Amino acid sequence: MKVLQVAAEVFPLVKTGGLADVVGALPQALAAVGADVRLLLPGLPAILAGIETPSLVCELGPMFGAGRVRLLRGMLAPALPVYVVDAPYLYDRPGNPYLAADGAEWADNLQRFALLGWVAAHVAAGELDPGWQPDVLHAHDWHAALACAYVAARPVRSVATVFTVHNLAFHGLFSPTDFFLLGLPSRFMAPSALEFHGQFSFIKAGLKFASRITTVSPTYAQEIRTPELGSGLDGVIRARGNHVSGILNGVDPEVWSPASDAQIAAHFSAADLGGKAQCKAALQQALGLTVDAGAPLFTIVSRLTSQKGLDLVLDALPDLLHQGAQFAVQGSGDAVLEHAFRQAMAQHPGRVAVRLGYDENFAHQMIAGADAMLVPSRFEPCGLTQLYALRYGTVPVVRRVGGLADTVVDASDDHLRQDRATGFVFGPATADALGRAMQRAVVAFRQPTLWQQLMRRGMAQNFSWEPVAQQYLALYHEAVVTL
Ligand code: ADP
Ligand code: GLC
């Protein structure tokens, strides 16, 4: 099975969130179960700098406003072949792949991600690199979705397409007056295609034209069929029937393992939890919190956006602190949330810590050193930090939504009796419900035998990529056979 994966970010070169972690791990996992996988990425500075042995595949000439576009092929360590679209006019700029320094979308995102999709479709058709033609083109999120429309616009279908929704909230919406820039037939500017309330939407290209659609957890695959979480696209998704499915993400053990993690103060495992206390003390010290083994330490590592429900945490914080707990957050995003967390830190020195910004290494310390990790999201397609937390014996406190509902088992009396509980799960998106869940966690923390039971059970969960890759492979076969 030959598979071309197409995405805008990949760990460790460019990462804004969980998408990069998935794109960094899935191709290798597919290769390990026998697929012939290549990845296609935009030529962002860190990607061009991080690719080994790049060589020219072909010159594409001027396209999408860029004077010079070239297709390169190189390797991403350890052994993944990667195509890179080198278009300096569109991609050679510092900062975030999607946003300019002022936080607004790059003004030419239409051209930047249309080019990515165009090149993907033409590699898939065997026209740019005659030496390799995939059976499946697998596009991730709206940035890569247009590939599915370019494939569908061709007179002959030679490749199956799979589109994975990592986050349905981001559509890639543009003005109808710019539709002509895509170079697609005008029939694609219709409600049955890319049109969305007068504009046109990249994500609709994936939802309408991909042979199969997946999302990153079974529960989110159901939720996006509903008006509540369908982001205005629930009708489109329902219409795709059983061609929409959920495949839960895995965890890369090379990156996230407490027994070998080079970023943390001490190593530990389910069999020997000793190092965890050292990680906690080191974290408290680094954050300027009172070093106190007896204070339950709750942390968050997250984009600070409304998706993540962090306003609930702010409301529930005074009660949590009242119970003797400590709280720390690392993240960046919404200025109002950043300000509010900073204020909380000023009001509670030694008990609340805030690290604004993005710091991959420190994220490991936040996850390893905490007792509990909060993920109170309003919606969560999969969520990775609760999975990392489980591996590090950090007990997750999560909302019952999306991938959070699929990966954390609440410490109810029944689940404790059945020896299944791994965390604390709450329902309504309210500070009250979150507060009660955190309170249950504090009470459990004060019962060391129970708490260690939760830690060990979490650490024993298996979120290996191997079975995930097998599921994608089965889906690719189905898509190819029914092409
Ligand atoms: P999302 O993709 O919606 O942001 P996920 O939980 O799937 O949520 O993935 C988030 C990823 O980004 C995790 O790897 C997490 O550790 C990382 N992350 C988020 N915020 C930060 C930050 N401020 N510093 C370092 N890593 C972060
Ligand atoms: C998205 C989602 C997150 C998911 C990640 C990787 O960014 O918000 O829930 O874990 O993609 O699939």
Coordinates of C-alpha atoms and ligand atoms in Angstrom, one line a residue:
M1 CA 0.0 0.0 0.0
K2 CA 1.6 3.3 -1.1
V3 CA 0.4 6.3 0.9
L4 CA 1.0 10.0 0.5
Q5 CA 0.4 11.9 3.8
V6 CA -0.2 15.6 3.4
A7 CA 0.0 18.1 6.3
A8 CA 1.1 21.6 7.3
E9 CA 3.1 20.7 10.4
V10 CA 5.2 17.9 11.7
F11 CA 6.9 17.2 15.0
P12 CA 9.7 18.1 15.7
L13 CA 10.2 20.6 12.9
V14 CA 7.0 22.7 13.0
K15 CA 4.4 22.3 15.8
T16 CA 1.4 24.4 16.9
G17 CA -0.5 21.5 18.5
G18 CA -1.4 17.8 18.5
L19 CA -1.6 17.7 14.7
A20 CA 2.2 17.9 14.5
D21 CA 2.6 15.0 17.0
V22 CA 0.3 12.8 14.9
V23 CA 2.0 13.7 11.6
G24 CA 5.3 13.0 13.3
A25 CA 4.3 9.5 14.4
L26 CA 1.6 8.1 12.0
P27 CA 3.8 7.7 8.9
Q28 CA 6.5 5.8 10.8
A29 CA 3.8 3.6 12.4
L30 CA 2.3 2.9 9.0
A31 CA 5.8 2.1 7.6
A32 CA 6.3 -0.3 10.5
V33 CA 3.2 -2.3 9.5
G34 CA 4.4 -2.5 5.9
A35 CA 3.0 0.5 4.1
D36 CA 5.2 2.5 1.7
V37 CA 4.7 6.0 3.1
R38 CA 5.8 9.5 2.0
L39 CA 4.9 12.8 3.5
L40 CA 4.3 16.1 1.7
L41 CA 4.9 19.4 3.6
P42 CA 5.0 23.1 2.8
G43 CA 8.6 24.5 2.6
L44 CA 8.4 26.5 5.8
P45 CA 11.9 27.6 7.0
A46 CA 12.2 24.9 9.8
I47 CA 11.0 22.2 7.4
L48 CA 13.6 23.1 4.7
A49 CA 16.3 23.3 7.3
G50 CA 15.3 20.0 8.9
I51 CA 15.1 17.8 5.8
E52 CA 18.1 15.6 5.2
T53 CA 19.6 15.2 1.7
P54 CA 17.1 17.3 -0.2
S55 CA 17.2 17.0 -4.0
L56 CA 15.2 18.5 -6.8
V57 CA 12.3 16.4 -8.1
C58 CA 11.0 19.1 -10.5
E59 CA 10.6 22.8 -11.2
L60 CA 6.9 23.9 -11.3
G61 CA 7.4 27.4 -12.5
P62 CA 5.3 30.3 -11.2
M63 CA 2.0 29.3 -9.5
F64 CA -0.5 30.8 -7.0
G65 CA 1.4 34.1 -7.0
A66 CA 4.8 32.6 -6.3
G67 CA 7.4 33.2 -8.9
R68 CA 9.3 30.0 -8.3
V69 CA 7.9 26.7 -7.1
R70 CA 10.0 23.6 -6.8
L71 CA 9.3 20.1 -5.5
L72 CA 12.1 18.7 -3.4
R73 CA 12.5 15.2 -1.9
G74 CA 14.5 14.4 1.1
M75 CA 14.4 12.4 4.3
L76 CA 13.0 13.1 7.7
A77 CA 14.9 11.2 10.4
P78 CA 15.1 8.3 10.9
A79 CA 13.9 7.0 7.5
L80 CA 10.8 8.8 6.2
P81 CA 10.9 10.1 2.6
V82 CA 9.4 13.6 2.4
Y83 CA 8.4 15.9 -0.4
V84 CA 8.7 19.6 0.3
V85 CA 7.0 22.3 -1.7
D86 CA 9.7 25.0 -2.0
A87 CA 7.9 28.3 -2.7
P88 CA 9.9 31.0 -0.9
Y89 CA 7.4 33.8 -1.7
L90 CA 4.6 31.9 0.1
Y91 CA 6.4 29.9 2.8
D92 CA 9.8 31.6 3.6
R93 CA 8.7 33.7 6.6
P94 CA 9.3 33.5 10.3
G95 CA 6.7 32.7 12.9
N96 CA 3.5 30.6 13.1
P97 CA 2.5 28.6 10.0
Y98 CA -1.0 30.0 9.9
L99 CA -0.9 33.4 11.6
A100 CA 1.1 36.6 11.2
A101 CA 2.8 38.3 14.1
D102 CA -0.4 40.3 14.8
G103 CA -2.4 37.1 15.3
A104 CA -4.4 37.5 12.1
E105 CA -4.4 34.8 9.4
W106 CA -1.6 35.3 6.8
A107 CA -3.3 37.3 4.1
D108 CA -2.2 34.8 1.4
N109 CA -3.3 31.6 3.2
L110 CA -5.6 30.8 0.3
Q111 CA -2.6 30.6 -2.0
R112 CA -0.3 29.0 0.5
F113 CA -2.6 26.0 1.2
A114 CA -4.1 25.8 -2.3
L115 CA -0.6 25.2 -3.5
L116 CA 0.0 22.5 -1.0
G117 CA -3.2 20.7 -2.1
W118 CA -2.5 21.2 -5.8
V119 CA 1.0 19.7 -5.5
A120 CA -0.4 16.8 -3.4
A121 CA -3.0 16.0 -6.0
H122 CA -0.4 16.1 -8.8
V123 CA 2.1 13.9 -6.9
A124 CA -0.8 11.5 -6.3
A125 CA -1.5 11.5 -10.1
G126 CA 2.1 10.5 -10.7
E127 CA 2.7 13.6 -12.7
L128 CA 5.5 15.3 -10.7
D129 CA 7.5 12.3 -9.6
P130 CA 7.1 9.6 -12.2
G131 CA 9.0 7.2 -10.0
W132 CA 6.4 6.9 -7.3
Q133 CA 2.6 7.0 -7.4
P134 CA 0.5 6.4 -4.2
D135 CA -2.6 4.3 -3.9
V136 CA -4.0 6.7 -1.3
L137 CA -3.6 10.4 -0.6
H138 CA -4.3 11.1 3.1
A139 CA -4.8 14.8 3.9
H140 CA -4.9 16.3 7.4
D141 CA -7.1 19.2 8.4
W142 CA -8.2 22.1 6.2
H143 CA -4.6 23.0 5.2
A144 CA -4.4 19.9 3.1
A145 CA -8.1 19.4 2.3
L146 CA -8.1 21.0 -1.1
A147 CA -6.1 18.1 -2.4
C148 CA -9.3 16.1 -2.3
A149 CA -11.0 18.6 -4.6
Y150 CA -8.1 18.8 -7.1
V151 CA -8.2 14.9 -7.2
A152 CA -12.0 15.0 -7.7
A153 CA -11.7 17.6 -10.5
R154 CA -9.5 15.2 -12.7
P155 CA -11.3 13.4 -15.4
V156 CA -10.0 10.0 -14.2
R157 CA -9.8 9.0 -10.6
S158 CA -6.6 7.1 -10.0
V159 CA -6.1 7.6 -6.3
A160 CA -8.3 7.1 -3.2
T161 CA -8.4 10.0 -0.8
V162 CA -8.7 10.0 3.0
F163 CA -9.4 13.2 4.9
T164 CA -8.7 13.4 8.6
V165 CA -10.5 16.0 10.7
H166 CA -8.2 17.0 13.6
N167 CA -10.4 20.0 14.4
L168 CA -13.7 20.9 12.7
A169 CA -13.6 24.4 14.1
F170 CA -11.0 25.6 11.6
H171 CA -12.6 25.7 8.1
G172 CA -10.2 27.7 5.9
L173 CA -12.9 30.1 4.8
F174 CA -12.3 32.6 1.9
S175 CA -14.2 35.1 -0.1
P176 CA -16.1 34.0 -3.2
T177 CA -14.3 36.7 -5.3
D178 CA -11.1 34.8 -4.8
F179 CA -12.5 31.4 -5.9
F180 CA -10.9 31.8 -9.4
L181 CA -7.5 31.7 -7.8
L182 CA -7.9 28.0 -7.0
G183 CA -8.0 27.0 -10.7
L184 CA -10.9 24.7 -10.0
P185 CA -14.0 24.4 -12.3
S186 CA -16.7 26.9 -11.4
R187 CA -19.1 24.0 -10.5
F188 CA -16.9 23.6 -7.3
M189 CA -18.3 26.9 -6.1
A190 CA -21.6 25.3 -5.2
P191 CA -23.3 24.1 -2.0
S192 CA -22.7 20.6 -3.2
A193 CA -19.0 21.4 -3.2
L194 CA -16.9 24.1 -1.5
E195 CA -19.5 26.8 -1.0
F196 CA -20.3 27.6 2.6
H197 CA -22.8 30.4 3.4
G198 CA -21.6 32.6 0.6
Q199 CA -17.9 31.9 1.1
F200 CA -15.9 28.9 0.2
S201 CA -14.3 26.5 2.6
F202 CA -11.2 24.3 2.3
I203 CA -12.4 21.8 4.9
K204 CA -15.5 21.2 2.8
A205 CA -13.3 19.9 0.0
G206 CA -12.2 17.1 2.3
L207 CA -15.7 16.4 3.7
K208 CA -17.4 16.4 0.3
F209 CA -14.8 14.7 -1.9
A210 CA -12.6 12.4 0.2
S211 CA -13.3 8.7 -0.4
R212 CA -13.2 8.2 3.4
I213 CA -13.3 10.7 6.3
T214 CA -11.8 10.0 9.7
T215 CA -11.6 12.0 12.8
V216 CA -9.3 11.3 15.8
S217 CA -11.7 9.6 18.2
P218 CA -14.8 7.5 18.0
T219 CA -16.8 9.9 20.2
Y220 CA -15.9 13.0 18.2
A221 CA -16.9 11.1 15.0
Q222 CA -20.4 10.9 16.5
E223 CA -20.4 14.4 18.0
I224 CA -19.6 16.1 14.6
R225 CA -22.9 14.7 13.3
T226 CA -24.8 17.0 15.7
P227 CA -25.6 20.7 15.3
E228 CA -24.0 21.3 18.7
L229 CA -20.5 20.2 17.7
G230 CA -20.8 20.0 13.9
S231 CA -19.6 23.6 13.4
G232 CA -22.2 24.2 10.7
L233 CA -21.0 21.1 8.8
D234 CA -23.0 18.4 10.6
G235 CA -25.4 18.0 7.7
V236 CA -22.5 17.5 5.3
I237 CA -21.0 15.0 7.7
R238 CA -24.3 13.1 8.3
A239 CA -24.7 12.9 4.5
R240 CA -21.4 10.9 4.3
G241 CA -23.0 8.1 6.4
N242 CA -20.7 5.3 7.3
H243 CA -17.8 6.8 5.3
V244 CA -17.1 8.8 8.4
S245 CA -15.3 7.0 11.3
G246 CA -13.2 7.7 14.3
I247 CA -9.7 6.3 14.9
L248 CA -8.1 7.3 18.2
N249 CA -4.6 8.8 18.1
G250 CA -1.6 7.0 19.7
V251 CA 1.4 8.2 21.7
D252 CA 5.0 8.0 20.5
P253 CA 6.9 6.2 23.3
E254 CA 10.2 7.5 21.9
V255 CA 9.1 11.0 22.9
W256 CA 6.8 10.4 25.9
S257 CA 8.1 7.8 28.4
P258 CA 8.9 8.6 32.0
A259 CA 11.5 5.8 32.1
S260 CA 13.7 7.4 29.4
D261 CA 12.6 11.1 29.0
A262 CA 15.7 13.3 28.8
Q263 CA 13.7 16.4 29.8
I264 CA 12.7 15.4 33.3
A265 CA 14.4 15.6 36.7
A266 CA 14.3 11.8 37.4
H267 CA 13.1 8.7 35.6
F268 CA 10.3 6.5 37.0
S269 CA 7.9 3.7 35.9
A270 CA 4.8 2.0 37.2
A271 CA 7.1 -0.5 39.0
D272 CA 9.2 2.2 40.6
L273 CA 7.4 5.5 41.1
G274 CA 10.2 7.0 43.2
G275 CA 11.4 9.5 40.6
K276 CA 8.0 11.1 40.3
A277 CA 8.4 12.9 43.7
Q278 CA 11.7 14.3 42.4
C279 CA 10.0 15.5 39.3
K280 CA 7.3 17.2 41.4
A281 CA 9.8 18.9 43.7
A282 CA 11.9 20.1 40.7
L283 CA 8.8 21.4 39.0
Q284 CA 7.5 23.3 42.0
Q285 CA 11.0 24.8 42.4
A286 CA 11.2 25.8 38.7
L287 CA 7.8 27.4 38.8
G288 CA 8.4 29.3 42.1
L289 CA 5.7 27.3 43.9
T290 CA 6.2 26.2 47.5
V291 CA 8.0 22.9 47.4
D292 CA 5.5 20.7 49.2
A293 CA 5.0 17.0 48.5
G294 CA 1.7 17.1 50.3
A295 CA 0.0 19.8 48.2
P296 CA -1.7 18.2 45.2
L297 CA -0.3 19.9 42.1
F298 CA -2.7 20.4 39.1
T299 CA -1.2 21.5 35.8
I300 CA -2.4 22.4 32.3
V301 CA -0.3 22.5 29.0
S302 CA -2.5 23.9 26.3
R303 CA -3.3 26.4 23.7
L304 CA -5.3 29.1 25.5
T305 CA -8.4 29.2 23.4
S306 CA -12.2 28.9 24.1
Q307 CA -12.1 25.3 22.9
K308 CA -10.1 24.3 26.0
G309 CA -12.5 25.5 28.6
L310 CA -9.9 27.4 30.6
D311 CA -12.3 30.0 31.8
L312 CA -13.9 27.3 33.8
V313 CA -10.6 26.7 35.5
L314 CA -10.3 30.4 36.4
D315 CA -13.7 30.3 38.0
A316 CA -13.1 27.1 39.9
L317 CA -9.6 28.1 41.0
P318 CA -10.3 29.8 44.4
D319 CA -12.1 26.6 45.7
L320 CA -9.2 24.4 44.5
L321 CA -6.6 26.5 46.3
H322 CA -8.8 26.6 49.4
Q323 CA -8.4 22.8 49.6
G324 CA -4.6 23.2 49.8
A325 CA -3.9 22.5 46.1
Q326 CA -1.4 24.2 43.8
F327 CA -2.0 25.1 40.1
A328 CA 0.2 25.8 37.2
V329 CA -0.5 26.5 33.5
Q330 CA 1.8 26.6 30.5
G331 CA 0.2 28.0 27.3
S332 CA -0.3 30.8 24.9
G333 CA -3.1 32.3 23.0
D334 CA -6.1 34.4 24.0
A335 CA -4.9 37.7 25.6
V336 CA -7.8 37.8 28.1
L337 CA -7.0 34.3 29.4
E338 CA -3.3 35.1 29.6
H339 CA -4.1 38.2 31.7
A340 CA -6.5 36.5 34.0
F341 CA -4.1 33.6 34.7
R342 CA -1.3 36.2 35.4
Q343 CA -3.6 38.0 37.8
A344 CA -4.3 34.7 39.6
M345 CA -0.6 34.1 40.0
A346 CA -0.1 37.6 41.5
Q347 CA -2.9 37.0 44.0
H348 CA -1.6 33.6 45.0
P349 CA 2.2 33.6 45.1
G350 CA 3.7 30.2 45.7
R351 CA 0.5 28.5 44.9
V352 CA -0.3 29.5 41.3
A353 CA 2.2 29.6 38.5
V354 CA 1.8 30.7 34.9
R355 CA 4.2 30.2 32.0
L356 CA 3.1 32.0 28.9
G357 CA 4.6 30.8 25.6
Y358 CA 5.5 27.6 23.9
D359 CA 8.2 25.4 25.4
E360 CA 8.3 21.8 24.3
N361 CA 10.9 20.7 26.9
F362 CA 9.2 22.3 29.8
A363 CA 5.9 20.7 28.7
H364 CA 7.5 17.3 29.6
Q365 CA 8.4 18.7 33.1
M366 CA 4.8 20.1 33.6
I367 CA 3.3 16.7 32.7
A368 CA 5.8 14.6 34.6
G369 CA 5.9 16.7 37.8
A370 CA 2.2 17.2 38.3
D371 CA -0.1 15.0 40.4
A372 CA -3.1 15.8 38.1
M373 CA -3.7 17.3 34.7
L374 CA -6.7 19.3 33.8
V375 CA -8.4 19.1 30.4
P376 CA -11.8 20.7 30.8
S377 CA -12.4 21.2 27.0
R378 CA -15.7 22.4 25.5
F379 CA -14.9 20.1 22.6
E380 CA -11.8 17.9 22.1
P381 CA -11.4 15.8 18.9
C382 CA -8.8 13.6 20.6
G383 CA -6.6 15.4 23.1
L384 CA -3.1 14.3 23.6
T385 CA -2.0 15.9 26.9
Q386 CA -4.3 13.6 28.9
L387 CA -2.7 10.6 27.1
Y388 CA 0.8 11.9 28.0
A389 CA -0.4 12.5 31.6
L390 CA -1.6 8.9 31.9
R391 CA 1.8 7.6 30.8
Y392 CA 3.5 9.8 33.4
G393 CA 1.2 8.7 36.3
T394 CA -0.4 12.1 36.3
V395 CA -4.1 11.6 36.9
P396 CA -6.3 13.4 34.3
V397 CA -9.3 15.4 35.2
V398 CA -11.3 15.8 32.0
R399 CA -14.6 16.7 30.6
R400 CA -16.7 13.9 29.1
V401 CA -16.4 15.0 25.5
G402 CA -14.7 13.7 22.3
G403 CA -11.4 11.8 22.8
L404 CA -11.3 12.7 26.5
A405 CA -14.4 10.6 27.0
D406 CA -12.8 7.7 25.0
T407 CA -9.5 7.7 27.0
V408 CA -10.2 8.4 30.7
V409 CA -12.3 6.2 32.9
D410 CA -13.9 8.1 35.9
A411 CA -13.0 7.0 39.4
S412 CA -16.6 6.2 40.2
D413 CA -17.3 3.5 42.9
D414 CA -18.2 1.0 40.2
H415 CA -15.1 1.7 38.1
L416 CA -12.9 1.5 41.2
R417 CA -14.4 -1.8 42.2
Q418 CA -13.9 -3.1 38.6
D419 CA -10.3 -1.9 38.7
R420 CA -10.8 0.3 35.6
A421 CA -10.6 3.9 36.9
T422 CA -7.8 6.1 35.5
G423 CA -9.0 9.7 36.3
F424 CA -11.8 12.1 37.0
V425 CA -14.5 12.8 34.4
F426 CA -17.2 15.5 34.6
G427 CA -20.2 16.3 32.4
P428 CA -21.5 19.8 32.1
A429 CA -19.1 22.6 30.9
T430 CA -19.5 24.5 34.2
A431 CA -17.1 25.7 36.8
D432 CA -19.2 23.8 39.4
A433 CA -18.9 20.5 37.7
L434 CA -15.2 21.0 37.1
G435 CA -14.8 22.1 40.8
R436 CA -16.5 18.9 42.0
A437 CA -14.3 16.7 39.9
M438 CA -11.2 18.5 41.2
Q439 CA -12.4 18.1 44.7
R440 CA -12.9 14.4 44.2
A441 CA -9.3 14.3 42.9
V442 CA -8.0 16.2 46.0
V443 CA -9.8 13.8 48.3
A444 CA -8.4 10.8 46.4
F445 CA -4.9 12.3 46.4
R446 CA -5.0 12.3 50.2
Q447 CA -5.5 8.5 50.1
P448 CA -2.1 7.4 48.9
T449 CA -3.1 3.7 48.2
L450 CA -6.0 4.8 46.1
W451 CA -4.0 7.5 44.3
Q452 CA -1.2 5.1 43.4
Q453 CA -3.8 2.6 42.2
L454 CA -5.1 5.3 39.8
M455 CA -1.5 6.3 38.7
R456 CA -0.5 2.7 38.0
R457 CA -3.6 1.9 36.1
G458 CA -3.2 5.0 34.0
M459 CA 0.4 4.1 33.3
A460 CA -0.6 0.6 32.2
Q461 CA -2.9 1.9 29.4
N462 CA -1.7 1.1 26.0
F463 CA -1.9 3.9 23.4
S464 CA 0.6 2.3 21.0
W465 CA 0.5 3.5 17.4
E466 CA 0.7 0.0 16.0
P467 CA -3.0 -1.0 16.2
V468 CA -3.9 2.6 15.1
A469 CA -1.7 2.1 12.0
Q470 CA -3.5 -1.2 11.3
Q471 CA -6.8 0.5 11.5
Y472 CA -5.7 3.2 8.9
L473 CA -4.3 0.5 6.7
A474 CA -7.6 -1.4 6.7
L475 CA -9.4 1.9 5.9
Y476 CA -7.0 2.6 3.0
H477 CA -7.7 -0.9 1.6
E478 CA -11.4 -0.3 1.8
A479 CA -11.0 3.1 0.0
V480 CA -8.9 1.7 -2.7
V481 CA -11.1 -1.3 -3.4
T482 CA -14.3 0.8 -3.7
L483 CA -12.6 3.6 -5.8
Ligands
ADP1 P1 -4.5 20.7 20.4 O1 -3.9 20.0 19.2 O2 -5.9 21.0 20.2 O3 -3.7 21.9 20.7 P2 -3.7 18.3 21.8 O4 -3.9 17.9 23.3 O5 -4.0 17.3 20.8 O6 -4.4 19.7 21.6 O7 -2.1 18.6 21.6 C1 -1.5 19.6 22.1 C2 0.0 19.4 21.9 O8 0.7 20.7 22.0 C3 0.6 18.5 23.0 O9 1.8 17.9 22.5 C4 1.0 19.6 24.0 O10 2.1 19.1 24.9 C5 1.5 20.7 23.2 N1 1.4 22.0 23.7 C6 0.3 22.8 23.9 N2 0.6 24.0 24.4 C7 1.9 24.0 24.6 C8 2.9 24.9 25.2 N3 2.5 26.1 25.6 N4 4.2 24.5 25.2 C9 4.6 23.3 24.8 N5 3.8 22.4 24.3 C10 2.5 22.7 24.2
GLC2 C1 -6.4 18.8 17.1 C2 -7.4 18.6 18.3 C3 -6.9 17.7 19.3 C4 -6.2 16.5 18.7 C5 -5.1 16.9 17.7 C6 -4.4 15.7 17.1 O1 -5.6 19.9 17.3 O2 -7.8 19.9 18.8 O3 -8.0 17.2 20.1 O4 -5.6 15.7 19.7 O5 -5.7 17.7 16.7 O6 -5.3 14.9 16.4

